Short mmCIF file of C-alpha atoms in Angstrom, two decimals:
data_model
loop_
_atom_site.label_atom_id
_atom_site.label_comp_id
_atom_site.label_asym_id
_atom_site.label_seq_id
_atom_site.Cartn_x
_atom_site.Cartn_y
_atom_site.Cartn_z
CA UNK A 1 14.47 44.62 4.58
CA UNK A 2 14.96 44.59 0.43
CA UNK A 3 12.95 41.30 0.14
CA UNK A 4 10.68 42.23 3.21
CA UNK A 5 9.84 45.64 0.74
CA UNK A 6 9.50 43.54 -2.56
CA UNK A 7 7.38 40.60 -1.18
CA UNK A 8 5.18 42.99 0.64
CA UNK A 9 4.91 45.09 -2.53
CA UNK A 10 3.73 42.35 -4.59
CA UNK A 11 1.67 40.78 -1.33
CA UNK A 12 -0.68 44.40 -2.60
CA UNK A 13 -0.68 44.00 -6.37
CA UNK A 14 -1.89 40.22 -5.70
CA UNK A 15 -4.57 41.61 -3.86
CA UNK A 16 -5.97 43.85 -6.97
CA UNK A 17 -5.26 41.09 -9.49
CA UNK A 18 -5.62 37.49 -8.27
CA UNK A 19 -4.16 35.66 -11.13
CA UNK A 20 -0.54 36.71 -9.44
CA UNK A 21 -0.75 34.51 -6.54
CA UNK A 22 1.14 32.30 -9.09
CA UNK A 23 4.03 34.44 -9.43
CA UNK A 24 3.90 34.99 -5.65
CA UNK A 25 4.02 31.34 -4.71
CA UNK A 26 7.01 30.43 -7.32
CA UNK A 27 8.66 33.73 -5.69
CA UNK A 28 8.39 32.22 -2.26
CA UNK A 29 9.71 28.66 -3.43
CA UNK A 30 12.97 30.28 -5.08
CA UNK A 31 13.46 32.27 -1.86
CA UNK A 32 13.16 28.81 0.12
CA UNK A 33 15.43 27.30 -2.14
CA UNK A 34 17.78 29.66 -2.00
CA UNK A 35 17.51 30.51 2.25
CA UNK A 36 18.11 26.37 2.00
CA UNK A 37 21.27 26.71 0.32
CA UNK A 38 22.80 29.19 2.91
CA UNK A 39 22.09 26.19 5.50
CA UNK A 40 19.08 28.79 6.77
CA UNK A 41 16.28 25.50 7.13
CA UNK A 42 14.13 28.01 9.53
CA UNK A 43 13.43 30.54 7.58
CA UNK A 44 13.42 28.35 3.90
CA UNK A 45 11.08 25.88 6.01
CA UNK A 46 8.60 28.79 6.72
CA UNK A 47 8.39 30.62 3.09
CA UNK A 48 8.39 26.70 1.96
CA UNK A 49 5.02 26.87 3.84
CA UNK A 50 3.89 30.47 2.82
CA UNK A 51 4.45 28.93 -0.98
CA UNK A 52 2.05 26.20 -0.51
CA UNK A 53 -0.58 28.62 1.30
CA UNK A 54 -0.48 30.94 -1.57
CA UNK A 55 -0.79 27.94 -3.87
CA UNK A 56 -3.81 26.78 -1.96
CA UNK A 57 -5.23 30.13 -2.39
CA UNK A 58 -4.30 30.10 -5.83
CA UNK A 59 -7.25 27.45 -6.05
CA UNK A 60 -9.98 28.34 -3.25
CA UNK A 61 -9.12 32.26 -3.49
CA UNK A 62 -9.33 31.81 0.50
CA UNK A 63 -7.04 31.66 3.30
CA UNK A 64 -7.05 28.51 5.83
CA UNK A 65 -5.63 27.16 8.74
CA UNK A 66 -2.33 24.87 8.05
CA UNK A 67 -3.16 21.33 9.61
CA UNK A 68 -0.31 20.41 12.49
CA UNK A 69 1.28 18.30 9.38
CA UNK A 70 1.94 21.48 7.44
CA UNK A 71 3.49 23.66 10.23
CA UNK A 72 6.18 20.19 11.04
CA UNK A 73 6.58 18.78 7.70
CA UNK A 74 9.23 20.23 6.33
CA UNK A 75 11.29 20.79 9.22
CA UNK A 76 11.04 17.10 10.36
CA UNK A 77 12.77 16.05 6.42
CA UNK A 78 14.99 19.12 6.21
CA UNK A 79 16.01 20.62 9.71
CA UNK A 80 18.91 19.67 11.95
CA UNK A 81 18.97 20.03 15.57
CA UNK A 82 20.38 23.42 15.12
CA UNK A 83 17.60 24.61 12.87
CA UNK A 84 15.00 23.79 15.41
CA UNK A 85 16.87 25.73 17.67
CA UNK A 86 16.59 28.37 15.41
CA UNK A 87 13.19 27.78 14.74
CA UNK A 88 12.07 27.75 17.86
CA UNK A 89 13.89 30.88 19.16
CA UNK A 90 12.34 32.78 15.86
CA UNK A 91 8.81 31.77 17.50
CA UNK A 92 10.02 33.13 21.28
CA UNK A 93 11.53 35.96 19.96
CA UNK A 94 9.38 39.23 20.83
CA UNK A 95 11.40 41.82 18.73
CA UNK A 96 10.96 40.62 15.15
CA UNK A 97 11.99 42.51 12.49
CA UNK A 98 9.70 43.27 9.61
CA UNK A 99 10.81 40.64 7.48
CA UNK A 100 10.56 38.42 10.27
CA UNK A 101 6.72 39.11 11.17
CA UNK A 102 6.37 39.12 7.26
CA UNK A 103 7.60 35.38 7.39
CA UNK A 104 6.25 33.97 10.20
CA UNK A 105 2.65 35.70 9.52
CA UNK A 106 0.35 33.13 9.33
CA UNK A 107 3.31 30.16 9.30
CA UNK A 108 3.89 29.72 12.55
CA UNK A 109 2.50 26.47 14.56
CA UNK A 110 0.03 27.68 17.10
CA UNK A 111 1.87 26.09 19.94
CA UNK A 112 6.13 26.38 20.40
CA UNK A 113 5.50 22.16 20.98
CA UNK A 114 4.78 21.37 17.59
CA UNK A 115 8.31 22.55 16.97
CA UNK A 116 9.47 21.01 20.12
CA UNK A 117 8.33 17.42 18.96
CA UNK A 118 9.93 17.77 15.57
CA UNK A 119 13.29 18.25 17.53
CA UNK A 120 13.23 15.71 20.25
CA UNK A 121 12.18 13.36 17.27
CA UNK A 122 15.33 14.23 15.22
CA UNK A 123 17.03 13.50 18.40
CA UNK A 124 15.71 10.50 18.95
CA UNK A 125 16.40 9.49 15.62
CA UNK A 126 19.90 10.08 16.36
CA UNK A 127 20.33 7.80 19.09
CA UNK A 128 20.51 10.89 21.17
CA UNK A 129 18.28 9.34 24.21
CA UNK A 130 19.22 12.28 26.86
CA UNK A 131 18.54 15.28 24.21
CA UNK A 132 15.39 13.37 22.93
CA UNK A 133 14.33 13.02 26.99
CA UNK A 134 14.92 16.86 27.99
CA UNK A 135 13.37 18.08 25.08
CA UNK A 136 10.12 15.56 25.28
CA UNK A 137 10.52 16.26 29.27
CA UNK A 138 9.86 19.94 28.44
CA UNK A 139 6.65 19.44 26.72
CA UNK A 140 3.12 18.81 28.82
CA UNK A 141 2.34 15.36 29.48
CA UNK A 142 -1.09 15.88 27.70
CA UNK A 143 0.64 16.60 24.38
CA UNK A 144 0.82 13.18 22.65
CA UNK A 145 -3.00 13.04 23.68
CA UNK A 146 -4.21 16.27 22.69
CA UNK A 147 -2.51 16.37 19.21
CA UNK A 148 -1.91 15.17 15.56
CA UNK A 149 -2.49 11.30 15.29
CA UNK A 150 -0.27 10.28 18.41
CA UNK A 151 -3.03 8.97 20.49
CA UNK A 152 -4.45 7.03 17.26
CA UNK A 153 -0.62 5.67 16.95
CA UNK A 154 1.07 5.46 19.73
CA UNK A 155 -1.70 3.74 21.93
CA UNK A 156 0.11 0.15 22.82
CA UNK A 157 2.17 -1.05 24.18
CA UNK A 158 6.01 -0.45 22.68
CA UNK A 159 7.49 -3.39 24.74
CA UNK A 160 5.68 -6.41 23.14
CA UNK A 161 6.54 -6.92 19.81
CA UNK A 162 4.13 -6.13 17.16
CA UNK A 163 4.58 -9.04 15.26
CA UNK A 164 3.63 -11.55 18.20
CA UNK A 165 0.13 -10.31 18.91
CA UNK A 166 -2.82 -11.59 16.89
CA UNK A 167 -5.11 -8.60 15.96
CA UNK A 168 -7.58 -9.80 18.63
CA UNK A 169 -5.12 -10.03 21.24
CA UNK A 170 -4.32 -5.90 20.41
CA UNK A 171 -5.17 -3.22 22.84
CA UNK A 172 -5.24 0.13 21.77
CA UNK A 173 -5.72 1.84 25.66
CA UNK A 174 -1.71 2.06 25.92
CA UNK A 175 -1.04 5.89 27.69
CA UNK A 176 1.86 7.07 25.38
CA UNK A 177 3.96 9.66 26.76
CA UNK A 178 7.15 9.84 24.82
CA UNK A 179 9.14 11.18 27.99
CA UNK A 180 8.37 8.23 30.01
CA UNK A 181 9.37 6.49 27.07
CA UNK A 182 12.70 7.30 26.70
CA UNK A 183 13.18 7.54 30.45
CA UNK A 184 12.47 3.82 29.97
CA UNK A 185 15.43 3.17 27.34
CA UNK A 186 17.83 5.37 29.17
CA UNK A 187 17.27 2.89 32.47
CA UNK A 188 17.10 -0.26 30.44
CA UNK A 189 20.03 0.64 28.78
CA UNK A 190 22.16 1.98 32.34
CA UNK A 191 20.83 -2.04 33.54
CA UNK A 192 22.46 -4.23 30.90
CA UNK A 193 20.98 -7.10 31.89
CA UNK A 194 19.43 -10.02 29.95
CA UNK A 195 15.89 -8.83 30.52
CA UNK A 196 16.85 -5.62 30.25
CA UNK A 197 18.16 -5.98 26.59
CA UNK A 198 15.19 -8.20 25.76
CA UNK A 199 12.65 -5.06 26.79
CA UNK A 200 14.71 -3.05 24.57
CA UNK A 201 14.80 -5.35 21.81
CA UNK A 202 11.11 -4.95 21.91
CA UNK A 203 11.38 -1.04 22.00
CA UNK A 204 13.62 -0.61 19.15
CA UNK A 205 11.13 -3.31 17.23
CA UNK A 206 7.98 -1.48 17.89
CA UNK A 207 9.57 1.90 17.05
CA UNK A 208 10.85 0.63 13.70
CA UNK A 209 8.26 0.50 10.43
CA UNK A 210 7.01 -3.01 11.57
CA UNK A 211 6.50 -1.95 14.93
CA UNK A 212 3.27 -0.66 16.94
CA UNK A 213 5.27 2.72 17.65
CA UNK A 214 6.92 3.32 15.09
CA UNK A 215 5.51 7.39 15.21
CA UNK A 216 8.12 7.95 17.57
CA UNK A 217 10.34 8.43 14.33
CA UNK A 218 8.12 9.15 11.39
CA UNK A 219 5.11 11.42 10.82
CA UNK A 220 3.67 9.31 8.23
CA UNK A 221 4.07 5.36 7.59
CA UNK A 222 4.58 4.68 3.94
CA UNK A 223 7.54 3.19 1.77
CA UNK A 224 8.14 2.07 -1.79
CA UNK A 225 7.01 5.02 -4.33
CA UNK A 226 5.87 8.43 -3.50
CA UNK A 227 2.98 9.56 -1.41
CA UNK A 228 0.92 13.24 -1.08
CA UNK A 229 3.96 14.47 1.61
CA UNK A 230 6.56 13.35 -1.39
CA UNK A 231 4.53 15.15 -3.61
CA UNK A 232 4.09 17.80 -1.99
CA UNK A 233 7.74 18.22 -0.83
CA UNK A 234 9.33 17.45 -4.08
CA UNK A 235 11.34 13.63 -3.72
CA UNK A 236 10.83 10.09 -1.88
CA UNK A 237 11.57 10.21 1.79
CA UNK A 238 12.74 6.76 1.89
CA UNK A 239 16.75 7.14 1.80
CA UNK A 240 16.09 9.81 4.45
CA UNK A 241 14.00 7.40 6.20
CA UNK A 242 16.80 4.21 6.02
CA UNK A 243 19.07 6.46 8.33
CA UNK A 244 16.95 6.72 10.94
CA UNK A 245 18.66 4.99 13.94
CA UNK A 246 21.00 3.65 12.21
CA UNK A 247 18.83 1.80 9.86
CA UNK A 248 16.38 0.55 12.35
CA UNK A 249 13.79 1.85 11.11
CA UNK A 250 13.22 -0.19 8.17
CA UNK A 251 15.58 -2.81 8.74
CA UNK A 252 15.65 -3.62 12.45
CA UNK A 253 19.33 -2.88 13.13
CA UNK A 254 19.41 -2.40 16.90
CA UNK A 255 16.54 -4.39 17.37
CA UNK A 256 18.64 -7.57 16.18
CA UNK A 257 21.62 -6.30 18.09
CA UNK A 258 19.75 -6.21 21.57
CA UNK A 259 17.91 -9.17 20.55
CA UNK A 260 21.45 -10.92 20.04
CA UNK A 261 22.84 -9.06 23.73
CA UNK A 262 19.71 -10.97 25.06
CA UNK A 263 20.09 -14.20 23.65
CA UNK A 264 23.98 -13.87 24.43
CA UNK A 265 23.68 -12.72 28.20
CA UNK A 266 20.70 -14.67 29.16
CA UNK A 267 20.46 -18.20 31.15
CA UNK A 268 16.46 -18.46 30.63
CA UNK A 269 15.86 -20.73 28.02
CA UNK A 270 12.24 -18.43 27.64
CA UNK A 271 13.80 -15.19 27.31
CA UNK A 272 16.72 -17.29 24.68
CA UNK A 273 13.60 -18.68 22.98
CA UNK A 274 12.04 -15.35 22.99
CA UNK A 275 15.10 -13.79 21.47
CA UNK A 276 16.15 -16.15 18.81
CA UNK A 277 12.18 -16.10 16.92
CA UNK A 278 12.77 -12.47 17.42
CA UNK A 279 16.19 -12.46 15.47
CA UNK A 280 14.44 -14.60 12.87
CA UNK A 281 11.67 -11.94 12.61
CA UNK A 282 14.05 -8.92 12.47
CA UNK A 283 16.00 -11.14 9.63
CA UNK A 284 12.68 -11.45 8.02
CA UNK A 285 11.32 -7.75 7.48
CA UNK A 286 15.02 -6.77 6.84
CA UNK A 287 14.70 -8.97 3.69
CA UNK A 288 11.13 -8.10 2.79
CA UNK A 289 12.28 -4.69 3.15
CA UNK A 290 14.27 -5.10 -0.04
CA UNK A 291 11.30 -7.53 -1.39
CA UNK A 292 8.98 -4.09 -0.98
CA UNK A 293 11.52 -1.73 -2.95
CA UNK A 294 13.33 -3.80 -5.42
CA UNK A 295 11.45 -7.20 -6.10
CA UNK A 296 13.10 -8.17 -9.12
CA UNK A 297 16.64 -7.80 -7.62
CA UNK A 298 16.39 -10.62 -4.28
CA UNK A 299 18.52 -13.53 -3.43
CA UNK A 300 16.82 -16.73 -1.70
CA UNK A 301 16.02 -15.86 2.17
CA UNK A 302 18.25 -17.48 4.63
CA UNK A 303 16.15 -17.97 8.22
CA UNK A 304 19.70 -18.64 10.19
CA UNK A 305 20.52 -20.93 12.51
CA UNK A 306 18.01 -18.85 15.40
CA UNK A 307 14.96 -20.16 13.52
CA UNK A 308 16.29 -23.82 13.70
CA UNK A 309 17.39 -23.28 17.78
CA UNK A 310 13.65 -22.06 17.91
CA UNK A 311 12.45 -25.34 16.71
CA UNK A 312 14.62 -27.77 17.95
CA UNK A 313 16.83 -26.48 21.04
CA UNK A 314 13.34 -24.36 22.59
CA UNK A 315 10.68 -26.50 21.59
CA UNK A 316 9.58 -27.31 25.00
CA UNK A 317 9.14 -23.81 26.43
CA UNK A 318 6.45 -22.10 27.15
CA UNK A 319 7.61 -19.51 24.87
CA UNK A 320 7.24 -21.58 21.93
CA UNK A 321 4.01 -23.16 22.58
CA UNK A 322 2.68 -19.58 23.01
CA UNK A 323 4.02 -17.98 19.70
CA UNK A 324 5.01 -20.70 17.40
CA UNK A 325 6.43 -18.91 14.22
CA UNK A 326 4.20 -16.39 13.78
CA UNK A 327 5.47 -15.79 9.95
CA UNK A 328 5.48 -19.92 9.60
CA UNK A 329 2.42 -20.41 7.89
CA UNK A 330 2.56 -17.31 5.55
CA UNK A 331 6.62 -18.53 4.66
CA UNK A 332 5.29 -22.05 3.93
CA UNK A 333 2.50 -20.81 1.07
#
């Protein structure tokens, strides 16, 4: 009630004497800070974004809508499961108090699924397939379509691998529901076949920063030095980034590991051709991962002994005839 009083207070001084909107901003940034240290990520996340509106007016003297970027961003860097939970129960709740109103005037995302997304994507993240499912499940089907850049992302297909398509060869008609996505893993996972770990090779591939859909963990695709959402949030995202799914999202972790379940399992020298160019490629971007961030601190690349089965051992398949090395003539320049 105390800060609701002294915010609103000032909220009518600013309103005789622009020039304030400085002092109100900074206000709203120490209160985030400080609502962050209590472990309070809803209600730091939304004067985080009152801050930045006030800033923004601080420069067009005007009020404007957030984009769908704004409303997420800091809760997809900052917030835990729980916070979305509290988040989202903030935005259902129908008696507010007045410092709650006062907050979430003007903050809040037009639609409880923005929200929603942010937490079945920290989920999913996670490795947590049957949280990431009911919470995606929950949402309308139309949502990925309708919203943000999802349909200008995730539009292909996540279970061919990026990498082996030629940019002709690319269609960008793939209907993305992230649901049916993770239904998918979940029942490729529950078969544990050969084939079945070889589709979710692909998955974890094309969800990862080399991948076709890799938006199903990241709002923005950048690494290596900062970018307007670093700036604008105050560090580099990437060390947050590295954790995601346990490290597949830059470096291909679980990828390799179905990938290596594949080649293991499987008694189709395709699908073990398939697999071991694919463990080659995942060793690949894991080392020009490092290449990207610290060039001046690499060792020589070792291709492993799957490049060399691909080559020799497979070199009759169909599998190699169709994809060759796809990296092969880049690695040799």
């Amino acid at each position: 009630n105390n800060l609701f009083n002294y915010f609103n207070a000032i909220e009518n001084l600013v309103e005789k004497d622009n020039s304030l909107l400085k002092n109100l901003y900074s206000l709203y940034r120490i209160a985030s800070n400080e609502f962050s240290k209590q472990g309070d990520k809803a209600t730091a996340g939304l004067l985080f974004l009152k801050s930045n509106l006030k800033k923004e007016a601080s420069f067009s003297w005007d009020y404007y809508e957030p984009s769908f970027y704004q409303y997420v961003g800091y809760f997809e860097r900052y917030a835990t499961l729980n916070d979305m939970d509290n988040l989202i129960a903030l935005y259902q709740k129908e008696d507010k108090t007045s410092f709650e109103k006062y907050i979430c005037a003007g903050n809040m995302a037009p639609d409880v699924n923005y929200y929603k997304d942010v937490k079945g994507t920290i989920a999913f993240r996670k490795n947590n397939l049957a949280l990431a499912y009911q919470i995606f499940a929950s949402m309308p089907a139309n949502f990925w379509q309708k919203n943000y850049e999802y349909k200008t992302y995730l539009n292909e297909d996540p279970f061919t691998p990026k990498v082996l398509q030629k940019q002709k060869e690319r269609k960008f008609n793939y209907h993305f529901n992230k649901a049916e996505f993770v239904a998918k893993l979940i029942e490729l996972k529950k078969e544990n076949t050969a084939t079945s770990n070889l589709q979710l090779a692909h998955a974890y591939f094309n969800v990862s920063y080399w991948g076709n859909s890799w938006m199903m963990l990241a709002y923005d695709w950048s690494s290596g030095g900062e970018n307007y959402s670093d700036y604008v949030y105050g560090e580099d995202n990437y060390d947050a980034e590295m954790k995601y799914q346990n490290s597949n999202y830059y470096r291909c972790t679980l990828a390799k590991m179905y990938y290596e379940k594949a080649l293991k399992m499987s008694k189709n020298k395709e699908e073990k051709a398939l697999a071991s160019l694919m463990i080659f490629e995942c060793n690949y971007y894991d080392y020009y991962r490092n290449f990207d961030v610290s060039p001046n601190k690499l060792t020589v690349f070792k291709s492993g002994k799957e490049i060399v089965d691909f080559y020799s051992v497979y070199n009759t398949t169909k599998t190699f005839k169709q994809y060759n090395c796809p990296l092969l003539e880049a690695f040799i320049k």
